[in-house]
Short mmCIF file of C-alpha atoms in Angstrom, two decimals:
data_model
loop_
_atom_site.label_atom_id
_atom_site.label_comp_id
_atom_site.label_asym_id
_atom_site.label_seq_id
_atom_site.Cartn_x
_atom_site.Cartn_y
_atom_site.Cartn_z
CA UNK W 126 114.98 270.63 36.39
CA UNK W 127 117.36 269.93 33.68
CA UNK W 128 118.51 272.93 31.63
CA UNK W 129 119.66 273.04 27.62
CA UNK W 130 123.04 272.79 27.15
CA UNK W 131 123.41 273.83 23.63
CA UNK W 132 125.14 277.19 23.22
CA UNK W 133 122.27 280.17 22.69
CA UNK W 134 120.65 279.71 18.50
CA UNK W 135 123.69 281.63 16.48
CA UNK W 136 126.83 281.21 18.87
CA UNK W 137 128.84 278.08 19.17
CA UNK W 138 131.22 276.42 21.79
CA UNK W 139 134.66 276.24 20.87
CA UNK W 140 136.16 272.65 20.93
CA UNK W 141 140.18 272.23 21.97
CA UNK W 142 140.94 270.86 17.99
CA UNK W 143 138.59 274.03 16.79
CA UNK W 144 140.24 276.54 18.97
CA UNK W 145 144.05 275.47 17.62
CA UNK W 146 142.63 276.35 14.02
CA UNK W 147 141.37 279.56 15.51
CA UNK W 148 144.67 280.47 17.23
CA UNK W 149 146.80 279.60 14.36
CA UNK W 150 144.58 281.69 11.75
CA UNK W 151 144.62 284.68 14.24
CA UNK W 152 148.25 284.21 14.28
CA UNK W 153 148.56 283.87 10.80
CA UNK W 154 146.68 287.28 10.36
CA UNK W 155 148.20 288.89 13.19
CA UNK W 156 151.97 288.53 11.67
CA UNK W 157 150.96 289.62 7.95
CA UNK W 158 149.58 293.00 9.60
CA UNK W 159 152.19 293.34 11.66
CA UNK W 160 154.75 293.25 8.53
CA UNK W 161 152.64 295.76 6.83
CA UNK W 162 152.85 298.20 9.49
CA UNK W 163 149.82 298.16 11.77
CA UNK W 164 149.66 298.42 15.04
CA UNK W 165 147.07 296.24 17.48
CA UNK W 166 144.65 297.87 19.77
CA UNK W 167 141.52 296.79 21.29
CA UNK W 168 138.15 298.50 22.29
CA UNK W 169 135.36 297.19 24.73
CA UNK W 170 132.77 295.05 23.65
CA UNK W 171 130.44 297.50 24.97
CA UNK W 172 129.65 300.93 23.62
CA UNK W 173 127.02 303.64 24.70
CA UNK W 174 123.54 303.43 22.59
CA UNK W 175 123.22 306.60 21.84
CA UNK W 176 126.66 306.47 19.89
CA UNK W 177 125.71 303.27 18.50
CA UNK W 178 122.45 304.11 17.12
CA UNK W 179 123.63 307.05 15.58
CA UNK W 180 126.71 305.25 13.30
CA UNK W 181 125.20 305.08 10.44
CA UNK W 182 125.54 301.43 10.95
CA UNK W 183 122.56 300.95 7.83
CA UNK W 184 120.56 297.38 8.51
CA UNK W 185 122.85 296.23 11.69
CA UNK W 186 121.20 299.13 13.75
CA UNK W 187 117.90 296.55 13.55
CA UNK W 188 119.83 293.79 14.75
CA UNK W 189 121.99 295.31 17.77
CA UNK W 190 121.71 293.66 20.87
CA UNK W 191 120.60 296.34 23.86
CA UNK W 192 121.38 296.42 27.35
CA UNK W 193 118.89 297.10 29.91
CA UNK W 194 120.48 300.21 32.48
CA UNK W 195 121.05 298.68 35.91
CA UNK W 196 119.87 299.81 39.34
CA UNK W 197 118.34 303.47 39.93
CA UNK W 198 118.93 304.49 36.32
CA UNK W 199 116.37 301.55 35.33
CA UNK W 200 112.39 302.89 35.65
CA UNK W 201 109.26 301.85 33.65
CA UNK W 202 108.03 305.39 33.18
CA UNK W 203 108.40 304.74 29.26
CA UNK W 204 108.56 301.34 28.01
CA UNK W 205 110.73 301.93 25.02
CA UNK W 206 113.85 299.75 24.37
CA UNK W 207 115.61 302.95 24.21
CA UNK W 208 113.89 304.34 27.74
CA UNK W 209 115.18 301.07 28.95
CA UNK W 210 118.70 300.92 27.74
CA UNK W 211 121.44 302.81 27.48
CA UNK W 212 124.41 300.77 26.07
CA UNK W 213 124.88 298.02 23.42
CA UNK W 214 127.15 295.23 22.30
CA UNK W 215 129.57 296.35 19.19
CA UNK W 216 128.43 295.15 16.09
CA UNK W 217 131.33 296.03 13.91
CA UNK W 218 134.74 297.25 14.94
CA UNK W 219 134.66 300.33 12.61
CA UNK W 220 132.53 302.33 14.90
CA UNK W 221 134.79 301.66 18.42
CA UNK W 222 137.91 302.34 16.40
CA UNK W 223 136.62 305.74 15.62
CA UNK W 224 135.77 306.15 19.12
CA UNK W 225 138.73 305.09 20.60
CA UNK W 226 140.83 307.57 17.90
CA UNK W 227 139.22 310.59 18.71
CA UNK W 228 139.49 309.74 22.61
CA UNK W 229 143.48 308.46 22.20
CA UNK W 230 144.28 311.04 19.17
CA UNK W 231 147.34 312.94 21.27
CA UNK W 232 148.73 309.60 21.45
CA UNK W 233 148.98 308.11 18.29
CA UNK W 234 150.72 308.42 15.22
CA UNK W 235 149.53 310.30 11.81
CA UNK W 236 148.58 308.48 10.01
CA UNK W 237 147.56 305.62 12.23
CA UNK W 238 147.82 302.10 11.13
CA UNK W 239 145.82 300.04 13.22
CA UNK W 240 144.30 296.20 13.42
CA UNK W 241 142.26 295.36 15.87
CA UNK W 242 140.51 291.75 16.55
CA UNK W 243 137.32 290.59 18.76
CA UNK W 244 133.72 289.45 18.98
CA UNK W 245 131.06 291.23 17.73
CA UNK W 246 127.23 290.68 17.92
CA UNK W 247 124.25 291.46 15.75
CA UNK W 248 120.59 289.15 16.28
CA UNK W 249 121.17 287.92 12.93
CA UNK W 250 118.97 285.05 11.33
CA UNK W 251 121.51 282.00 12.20
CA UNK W 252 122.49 280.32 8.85
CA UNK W 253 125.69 279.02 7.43
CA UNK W 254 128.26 280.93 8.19
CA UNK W 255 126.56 283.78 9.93
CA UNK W 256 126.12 284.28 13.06
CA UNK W 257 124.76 286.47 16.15
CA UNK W 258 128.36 286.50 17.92
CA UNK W 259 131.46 286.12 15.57
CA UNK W 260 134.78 287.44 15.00
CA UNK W 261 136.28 290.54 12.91
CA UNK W 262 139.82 291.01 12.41
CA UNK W 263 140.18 294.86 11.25
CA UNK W 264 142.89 297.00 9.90
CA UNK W 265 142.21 300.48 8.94
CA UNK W 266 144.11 303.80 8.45
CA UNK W 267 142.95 307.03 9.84
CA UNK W 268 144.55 310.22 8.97
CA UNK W 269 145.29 309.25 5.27
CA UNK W 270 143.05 310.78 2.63
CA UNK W 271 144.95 309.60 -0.50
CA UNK W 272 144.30 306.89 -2.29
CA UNK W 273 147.42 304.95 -1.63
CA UNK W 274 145.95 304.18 1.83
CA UNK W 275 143.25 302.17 -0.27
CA UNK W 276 146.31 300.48 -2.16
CA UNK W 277 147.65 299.22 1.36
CA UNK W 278 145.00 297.99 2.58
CA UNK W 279 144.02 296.13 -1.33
CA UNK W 280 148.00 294.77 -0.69
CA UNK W 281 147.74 293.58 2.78
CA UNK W 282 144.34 291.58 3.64
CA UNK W 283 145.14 289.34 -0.27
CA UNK W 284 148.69 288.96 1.27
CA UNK W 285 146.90 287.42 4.63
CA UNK W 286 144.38 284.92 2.93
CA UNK W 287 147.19 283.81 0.75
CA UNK W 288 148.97 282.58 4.00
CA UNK W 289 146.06 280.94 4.92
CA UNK W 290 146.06 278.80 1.74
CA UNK W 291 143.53 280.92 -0.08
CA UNK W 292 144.09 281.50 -3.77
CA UNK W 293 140.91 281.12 -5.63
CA UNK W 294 139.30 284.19 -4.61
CA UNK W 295 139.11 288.34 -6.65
CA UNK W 296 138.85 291.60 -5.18
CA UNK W 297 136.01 293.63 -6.31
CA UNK W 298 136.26 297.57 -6.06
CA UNK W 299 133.22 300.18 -6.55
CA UNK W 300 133.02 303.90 -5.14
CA UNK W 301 130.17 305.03 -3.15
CA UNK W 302 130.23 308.52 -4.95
CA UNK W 303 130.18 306.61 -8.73
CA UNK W 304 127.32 304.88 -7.48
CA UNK W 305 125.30 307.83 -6.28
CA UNK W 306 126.32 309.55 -9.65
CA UNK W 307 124.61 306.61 -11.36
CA UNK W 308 121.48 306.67 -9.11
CA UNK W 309 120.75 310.56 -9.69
CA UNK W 310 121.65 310.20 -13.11
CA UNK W 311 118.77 307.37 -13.48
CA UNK W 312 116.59 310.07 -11.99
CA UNK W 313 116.08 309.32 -8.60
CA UNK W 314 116.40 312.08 -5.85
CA UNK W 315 119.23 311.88 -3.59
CA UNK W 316 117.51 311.47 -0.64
CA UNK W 317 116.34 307.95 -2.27
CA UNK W 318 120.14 306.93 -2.27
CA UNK W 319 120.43 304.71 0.78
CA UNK W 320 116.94 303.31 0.31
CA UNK W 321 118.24 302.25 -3.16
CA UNK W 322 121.44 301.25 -1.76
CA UNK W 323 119.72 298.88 0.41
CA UNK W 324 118.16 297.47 -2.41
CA UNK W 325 120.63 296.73 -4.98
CA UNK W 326 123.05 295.42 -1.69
CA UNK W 327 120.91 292.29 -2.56
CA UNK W 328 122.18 291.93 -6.05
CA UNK W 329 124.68 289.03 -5.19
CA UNK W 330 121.34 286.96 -3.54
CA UNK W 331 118.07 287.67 -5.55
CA UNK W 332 119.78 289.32 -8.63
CA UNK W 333 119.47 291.65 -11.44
CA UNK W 334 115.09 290.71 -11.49
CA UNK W 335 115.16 290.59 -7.78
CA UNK W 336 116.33 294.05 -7.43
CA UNK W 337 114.24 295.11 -9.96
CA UNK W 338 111.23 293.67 -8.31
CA UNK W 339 112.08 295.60 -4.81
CA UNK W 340 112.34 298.52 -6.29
CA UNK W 341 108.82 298.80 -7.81
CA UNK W 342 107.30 297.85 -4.78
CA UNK W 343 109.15 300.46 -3.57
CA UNK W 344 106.64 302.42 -5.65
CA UNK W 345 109.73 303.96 -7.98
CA UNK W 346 108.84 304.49 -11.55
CA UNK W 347 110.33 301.35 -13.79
CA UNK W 348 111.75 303.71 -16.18
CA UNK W 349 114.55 304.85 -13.37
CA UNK W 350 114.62 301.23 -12.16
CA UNK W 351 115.84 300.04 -16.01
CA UNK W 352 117.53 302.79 -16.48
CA UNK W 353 119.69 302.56 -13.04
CA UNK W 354 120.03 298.79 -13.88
CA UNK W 355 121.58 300.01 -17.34
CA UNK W 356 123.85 302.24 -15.85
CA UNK W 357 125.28 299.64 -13.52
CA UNK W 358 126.95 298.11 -16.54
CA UNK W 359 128.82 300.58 -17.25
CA UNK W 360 132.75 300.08 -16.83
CA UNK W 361 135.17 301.75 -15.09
CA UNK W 362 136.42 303.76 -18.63
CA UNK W 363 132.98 305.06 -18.96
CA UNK W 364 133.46 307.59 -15.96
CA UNK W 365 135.08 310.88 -16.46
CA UNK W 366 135.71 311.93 -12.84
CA UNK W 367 138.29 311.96 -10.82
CA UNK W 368 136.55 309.38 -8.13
CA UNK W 369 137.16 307.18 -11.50
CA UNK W 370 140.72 307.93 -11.96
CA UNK W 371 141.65 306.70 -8.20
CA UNK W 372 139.90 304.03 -8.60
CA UNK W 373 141.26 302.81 -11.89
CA UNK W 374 145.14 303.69 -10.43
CA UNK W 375 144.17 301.40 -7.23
CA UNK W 376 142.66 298.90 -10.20
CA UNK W 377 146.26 298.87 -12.03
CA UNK W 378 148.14 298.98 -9.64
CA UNK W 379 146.90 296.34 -7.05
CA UNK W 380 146.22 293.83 -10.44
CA UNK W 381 149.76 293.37 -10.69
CA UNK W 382 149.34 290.83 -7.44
CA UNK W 383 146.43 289.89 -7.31
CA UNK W 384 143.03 289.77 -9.27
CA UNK W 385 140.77 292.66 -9.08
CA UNK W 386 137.70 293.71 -11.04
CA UNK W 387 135.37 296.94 -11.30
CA UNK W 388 131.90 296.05 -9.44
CA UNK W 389 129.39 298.81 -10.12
CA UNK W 390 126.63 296.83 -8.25
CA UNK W 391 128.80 296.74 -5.10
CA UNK W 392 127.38 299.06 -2.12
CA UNK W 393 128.34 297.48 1.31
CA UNK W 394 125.66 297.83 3.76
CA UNK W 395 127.04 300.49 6.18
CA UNK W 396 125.99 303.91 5.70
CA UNK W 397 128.67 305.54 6.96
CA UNK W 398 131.09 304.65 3.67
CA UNK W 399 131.61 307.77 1.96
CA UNK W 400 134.43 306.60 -1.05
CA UNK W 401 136.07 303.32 -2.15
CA UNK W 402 134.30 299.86 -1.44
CA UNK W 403 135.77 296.92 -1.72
CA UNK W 404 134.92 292.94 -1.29
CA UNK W 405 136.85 289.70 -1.66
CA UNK W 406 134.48 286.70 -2.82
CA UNK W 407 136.10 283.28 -2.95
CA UNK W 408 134.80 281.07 -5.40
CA UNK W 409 134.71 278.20 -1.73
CA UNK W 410 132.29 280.39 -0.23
CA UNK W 411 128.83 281.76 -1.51
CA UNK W 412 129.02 285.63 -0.23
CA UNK W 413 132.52 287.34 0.31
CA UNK W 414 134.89 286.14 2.88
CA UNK W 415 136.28 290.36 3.70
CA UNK W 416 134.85 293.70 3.09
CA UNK W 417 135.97 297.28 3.85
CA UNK W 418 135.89 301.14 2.46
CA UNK W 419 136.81 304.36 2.92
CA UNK W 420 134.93 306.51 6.26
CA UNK W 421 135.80 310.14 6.16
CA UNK W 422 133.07 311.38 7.70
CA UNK W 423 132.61 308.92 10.99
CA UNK W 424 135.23 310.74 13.11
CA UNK W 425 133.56 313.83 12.64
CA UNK W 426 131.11 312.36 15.34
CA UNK W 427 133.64 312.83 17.82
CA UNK W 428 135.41 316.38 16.61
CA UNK W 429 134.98 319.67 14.89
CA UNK W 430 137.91 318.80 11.75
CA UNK W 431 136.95 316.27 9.42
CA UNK W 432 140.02 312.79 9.43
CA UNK W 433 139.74 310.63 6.64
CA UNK W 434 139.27 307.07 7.45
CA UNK W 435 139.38 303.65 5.37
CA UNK W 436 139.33 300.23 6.55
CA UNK W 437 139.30 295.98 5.81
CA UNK W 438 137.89 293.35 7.54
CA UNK W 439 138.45 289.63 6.69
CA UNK W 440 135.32 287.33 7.56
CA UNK W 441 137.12 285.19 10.42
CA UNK W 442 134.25 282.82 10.67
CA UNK W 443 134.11 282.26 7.46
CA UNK W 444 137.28 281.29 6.68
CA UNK W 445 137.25 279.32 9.51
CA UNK W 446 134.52 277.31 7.99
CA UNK W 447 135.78 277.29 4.74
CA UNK W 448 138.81 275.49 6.24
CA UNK W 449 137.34 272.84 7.97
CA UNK W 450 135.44 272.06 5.17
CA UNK W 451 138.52 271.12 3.60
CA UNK W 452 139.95 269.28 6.65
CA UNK W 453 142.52 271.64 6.84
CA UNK W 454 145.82 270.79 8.82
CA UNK W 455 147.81 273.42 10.86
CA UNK W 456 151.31 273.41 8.22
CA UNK W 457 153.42 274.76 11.36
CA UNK W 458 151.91 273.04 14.06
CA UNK W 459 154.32 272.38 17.34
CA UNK W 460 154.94 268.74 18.21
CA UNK W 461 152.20 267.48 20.77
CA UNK W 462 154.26 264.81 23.33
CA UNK W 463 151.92 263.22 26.01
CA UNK W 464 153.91 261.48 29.13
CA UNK W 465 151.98 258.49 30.36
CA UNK W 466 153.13 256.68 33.72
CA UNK W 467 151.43 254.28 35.81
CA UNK W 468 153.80 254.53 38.94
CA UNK W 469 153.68 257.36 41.69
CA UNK W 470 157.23 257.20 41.98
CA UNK W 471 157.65 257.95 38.18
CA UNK W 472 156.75 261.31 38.88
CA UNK W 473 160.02 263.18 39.32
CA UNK W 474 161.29 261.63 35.99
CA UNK W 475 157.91 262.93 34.05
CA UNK W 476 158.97 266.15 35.24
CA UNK W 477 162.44 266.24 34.06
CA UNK W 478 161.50 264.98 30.89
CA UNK W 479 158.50 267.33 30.41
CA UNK W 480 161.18 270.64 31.51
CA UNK W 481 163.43 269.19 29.33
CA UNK W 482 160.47 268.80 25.78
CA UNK W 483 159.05 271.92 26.60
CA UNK W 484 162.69 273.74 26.54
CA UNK W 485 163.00 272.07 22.86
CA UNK W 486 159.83 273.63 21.64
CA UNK W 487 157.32 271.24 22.11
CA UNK W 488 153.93 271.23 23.64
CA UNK W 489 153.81 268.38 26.65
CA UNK W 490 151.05 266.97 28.89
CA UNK W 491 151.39 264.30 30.94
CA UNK W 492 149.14 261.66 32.51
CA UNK W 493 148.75 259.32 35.67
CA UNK W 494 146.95 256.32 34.50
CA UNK W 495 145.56 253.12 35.66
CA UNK W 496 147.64 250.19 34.33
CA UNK W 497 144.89 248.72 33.49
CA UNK W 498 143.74 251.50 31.25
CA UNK W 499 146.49 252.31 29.93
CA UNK W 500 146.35 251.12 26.24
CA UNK W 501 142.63 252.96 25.57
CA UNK W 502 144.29 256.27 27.03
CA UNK W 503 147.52 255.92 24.47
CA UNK W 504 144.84 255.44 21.74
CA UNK W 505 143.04 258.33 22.50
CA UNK W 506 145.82 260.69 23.20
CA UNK W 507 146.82 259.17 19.36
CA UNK W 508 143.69 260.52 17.96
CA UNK W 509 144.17 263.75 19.47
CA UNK W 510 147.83 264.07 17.65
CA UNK W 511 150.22 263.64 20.29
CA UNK W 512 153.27 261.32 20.12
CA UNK W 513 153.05 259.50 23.31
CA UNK W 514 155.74 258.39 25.37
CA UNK W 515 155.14 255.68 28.02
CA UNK W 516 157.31 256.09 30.99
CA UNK W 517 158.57 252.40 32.16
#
């Protein structure tokens, strides 16, 4: 019997040329947070499912991939996915942070400025740039309820796509609490808020009639459905709160380095966003390459006092796309040297001379070949981008 080798429908293998890209944008990433301030820390890619189904996580919680409980705790009494499991695969990093806070809080700092970077999973439809397993690379500060931990966050993830060669791409800002005013003010009930949320989350893809559409076969009246639509262009002057105000200092201040616009229409899909929202959309990439907002409520899962929360995420896979699109080279890559020698007793001098590259800074490999084969290995050790050195 021969078996498929593909990798499962929405995950990929990772080829040695790929996985140098990978490295070097982690990298990349990696050193801009670290400048800013934030500290790494990692969670497991496993989490219980009653925590998980109970996040708030809005549409992900459909596509969360469920693991069956093992050995005596696994009967058929009730065949229900949730009689049958008890844990999950992470399908964000927000949720594990908060976890991992409230379990670590005597140990960390206030307020805590944290990145964190790792698979996640969600049985997505595979497509272009999304995937069922991909990569998040989160910062986020707990413990900070003003909106200068917004402003930090606005300054840092910009700061890390510009190292990565991005340039053509805006920031757009909305408030979860503006955008509730607006749907109660078009006369729908609060209770209607995430179901509408879910809704006009689709703006970007089936637009202004699109939304419309959905929302009358959601059996709501079309005067509240034009009348919501007329509110969302309304500009950030038109709001006299103080939600308004924060935004509109995080709007001045962060538009001094880089560009940033007001996006009424903006509602991420998690649930569990209680303030600012906030995308970046590239103008190489249909959809927006990272997304974050403010939490305040999430920790409360874990603890009687309420800790504000707000975090960014940059779109790793994306970007990684995006780059190889453009047949992106690595600017700072380390020299590649490749040792080639035909002769057994050749060896001890490879060795020197590999101790000897590798103390310089560069990355060595070396080879026993055939003589005979010998000019179609130095070609392909070419095409892989190593300067090869034939030892005589």
């Amino acid at each position: 019997m021969k078996f498929n080798s593909n990798p499962v429908r929405g995950t990929f293998d990772v080829l040695p040329q790929d996985m140098e890209l990978r490295n070097w944008v982690q990298d990349t990433i990696k050193k801009t947070y670290r400048q800013r301030g934030y500290m790494q820390m990692e969670t497991p890619c496993i989490e219980n499912l009653e925590l998980l189904n109970h996040s708030e996580g809005g549409e992900n919680l459909r596509l969360l991939f469920k693991i069956l409980k093992r050995g005596d705790k696994l009967t058929f009494d009730e065949l229900s996915e949730n009689a049958l499991c008890d844990l999950g695969l992470r399908f964000d990093l927000t949720l594990p942070l908060s976890r991992f806070y409230a379990n670590n809080r005597n140990e960390l700092p206030t307020p805590f400025k944290s990145f964190q970077m790792g698979y996640v999973w969600r049985a997505e439809r595979p497509q272009k740039g999304r995937f069922r397993q991909f990569t998040q690379c989160d910062i986020d500060i707990i413990g900070e309820k003003s909106i200068y931990a917004e402003i930090d966050l606005l300054l840092t993830i910009p700061k890390a796509l510009y190292e990565l060669g991005f340039k053509n791409f805006t920031i757009k800002i909305n408030d979860r609490r503006l955008l509730k005013d607006m749907v109660v003010k078009a006369g729908f009930k609060e209770e209607d808020f995430d179901t509408v949320c879910i809704t006009l989350d689709k703006m970007d893809k089936v637009g202004e009639d699109g939304v419309t559409q959905e929302l009358l076969d959601k059996a709501y009246e079309e005067a509240k459905v034009h009348k919501l639509l007329e509110l969302l262009n309304t500009n950030i002057g038109g709001f006299d709160s103080e939600h308004a105000k924060e935004l509109q200092k995080a709007i001045d201040i962060v538009s001094k380095y880089y560009p940033i616009d007001f996006e009424p229409t903006l509602v991420r899909g998690m649930g569990y966003y209680t303030g600012p929202i906030f995308e970046i959309v590239s103008e190489d990439f249909r959809g927006s390459i990272a997304g974050g907002g403010r939490y305040d409520n999430l920790l409360s899962k874990f603890q009687k006092d309420s800790i504000p929360a707000v975090g960014f995420s940059i779109g790793f896979e994306r970007i990684i796309t995006i780059l190889k699109e453009r047949n992106f080279k690595i600017p700072t890559m380390e020299k590649k040297v490749a040792l080639v020698f035909t002769e057994e007793q050749q060896l001890k001098e490879v060795i020197d001379l590999t101790e000897k590259l590798t103390g310089g800074g560069s990355l060595v490999t070396n080879f026993f070949v055939n003589r005979n084969k010998l000019g179609k290995k130095v070609n392909q050790l070419e095409e892989q981008g190593y300067e090869v050195q034939v030892i005589k």
